[in-house]
């Protein structure tokens, strides 16, 4: 078995959770801005802010729940399959 190098190890759960919480918080802050802007803008900007306020929670949850896989080295492929026969001809 290949030894793990420090650069191929995954990020700790605590750091992973913290990064996801930061992404979620940023998305929710943008949503709050969209909701506040709904009170002040008109025309197409109103529609854009409404779409942002409605759709952003879905994307924030999806992004917050995605765990990032570590960037590992190359994938080792298994060797070919070999079929052996007995001397008497049976498989």
CSV table of C-alpha atoms in Angstrom, one decimal:
chain,number,residue,atom,x,y,z
A,1,UNK,CA,0.0,0.0,0.0
A,2,UNK,CA,1.2,3.5,-0.9
A,3,UNK,CA,2.2,5.7,2.1
A,4,UNK,CA,0.1,8.9,2.5
A,5,UNK,CA,2.0,12.1,2.0
A,6,UNK,CA,1.0,15.2,4.0
A,7,UNK,CA,-0.1,16.9,0.9
A,8,UNK,CA,-2.5,14.2,-0.1
A,9,UNK,CA,-4.3,14.0,3.3
A,10,UNK,CA,-7.8,15.5,3.4
A,11,UNK,CA,-8.6,18.7,5.3
A,12,UNK,CA,-9.7,18.1,8.9
A,13,UNK,CA,-13.4,18.0,9.6
A,14,UNK,CA,-13.2,21.2,11.7
A,15,UNK,CA,-11.6,23.2,8.9
A,16,UNK,CA,-13.9,21.7,6.3
A,17,UNK,CA,-17.0,22.6,8.4
A,18,UNK,CA,-15.7,26.2,9.0
A,19,UNK,CA,-15.1,26.8,5.3
A,20,UNK,CA,-18.6,25.6,4.5
A,21,UNK,CA,-20.1,27.8,7.2
A,22,UNK,CA,-18.3,30.8,5.8
A,23,UNK,CA,-19.6,30.1,2.2
A,24,UNK,CA,-23.2,29.7,3.6
A,25,UNK,CA,-22.9,32.9,5.6
A,26,UNK,CA,-21.7,34.9,2.6
A,27,UNK,CA,-24.6,33.6,0.5
A,28,UNK,CA,-27.1,34.5,3.2
A,29,UNK,CA,-25.6,38.0,3.6
A,30,UNK,CA,-26.0,38.5,-0.1
A,31,UNK,CA,-29.7,37.4,0.3
A,32,UNK,CA,-30.3,39.9,3.0
A,33,UNK,CA,-28.9,42.6,0.8
A,34,UNK,CA,-31.3,41.5,-2.0
A,35,UNK,CA,-34.2,41.6,0.4
A,36,UNK,CA,-33.3,45.1,1.6
A,37,UNK,CA,-32.8,46.3,-2.0
A,38,UNK,CA,-36.4,45.1,-2.8
A,39,UNK,CA,-37.6,48.1,-0.8
A,40,UNK,CA,-35.6,50.7,-2.8
A,41,UNK,CA,-35.2,49.5,-6.4
A,42,UNK,CA,-37.6,49.5,-9.3
A,43,UNK,CA,-38.0,47.9,-12.7
A,44,UNK,CA,-35.7,45.0,-13.7
A,45,UNK,CA,-33.6,45.5,-10.6
A,46,UNK,CA,-36.6,44.6,-8.5
A,47,UNK,CA,-37.0,41.4,-10.4
A,48,UNK,CA,-33.3,40.6,-10.1
A,49,UNK,CA,-33.3,41.2,-6.4
A,50,UNK,CA,-36.4,39.1,-5.9
A,51,UNK,CA,-34.9,36.2,-7.8
A,52,UNK,CA,-31.7,36.5,-5.7
A,53,UNK,CA,-33.8,36.5,-2.5
A,54,UNK,CA,-35.7,33.5,-3.6
A,55,UNK,CA,-33.1,31.3,-5.2
A,56,UNK,CA,-30.0,32.0,-3.1
A,57,UNK,CA,-31.1,29.9,-0.1
A,58,UNK,CA,-31.2,26.8,-2.3
A,59,UNK,CA,-27.8,27.3,-3.7
A,60,UNK,CA,-26.3,28.3,-0.3
A,61,UNK,CA,-27.5,25.0,1.2
A,62,UNK,CA,-26.2,23.0,-1.8
A,63,UNK,CA,-22.8,24.7,-1.6
A,64,UNK,CA,-22.6,24.3,2.1
A,65,UNK,CA,-23.3,20.6,2.0
A,66,UNK,CA,-20.7,19.7,-0.6
A,67,UNK,CA,-17.5,18.3,0.8
A,68,UNK,CA,-14.4,19.0,-1.2
A,69,UNK,CA,-12.3,16.0,-2.0
A,70,UNK,CA,-8.6,16.5,-1.5
A,71,UNK,CA,-6.5,17.0,-4.6
A,72,UNK,CA,-4.6,13.7,-4.6
A,73,UNK,CA,-1.9,12.4,-6.9
A,74,UNK,CA,-2.5,10.2,-9.9
A,75,UNK,CA,-4.9,7.3,-9.6
A,76,UNK,CA,-3.3,3.9,-9.7
A,77,UNK,CA,-5.1,1.6,-12.0
A,78,UNK,CA,-5.3,-2.2,-11.2
A,79,UNK,CA,-3.5,-4.6,-13.4
A,80,UNK,CA,-5.2,-6.7,-16.1
A,81,UNK,CA,-7.4,-9.7,-15.3
A,82,UNK,CA,-5.7,-13.1,-15.8
A,83,UNK,CA,-7.7,-16.4,-16.1
A,84,UNK,CA,-5.8,-19.6,-15.2
A,85,UNK,CA,-6.7,-23.1,-16.4
A,86,UNK,CA,-5.9,-26.3,-14.7
A,87,UNK,CA,-3.8,-28.9,-16.6
A,88,UNK,CA,-6.9,-31.1,-17.0
A,89,UNK,CA,-8.6,-28.4,-19.2
A,90,UNK,CA,-11.3,-27.4,-16.6
A,91,UNK,CA,-11.8,-23.7,-15.9
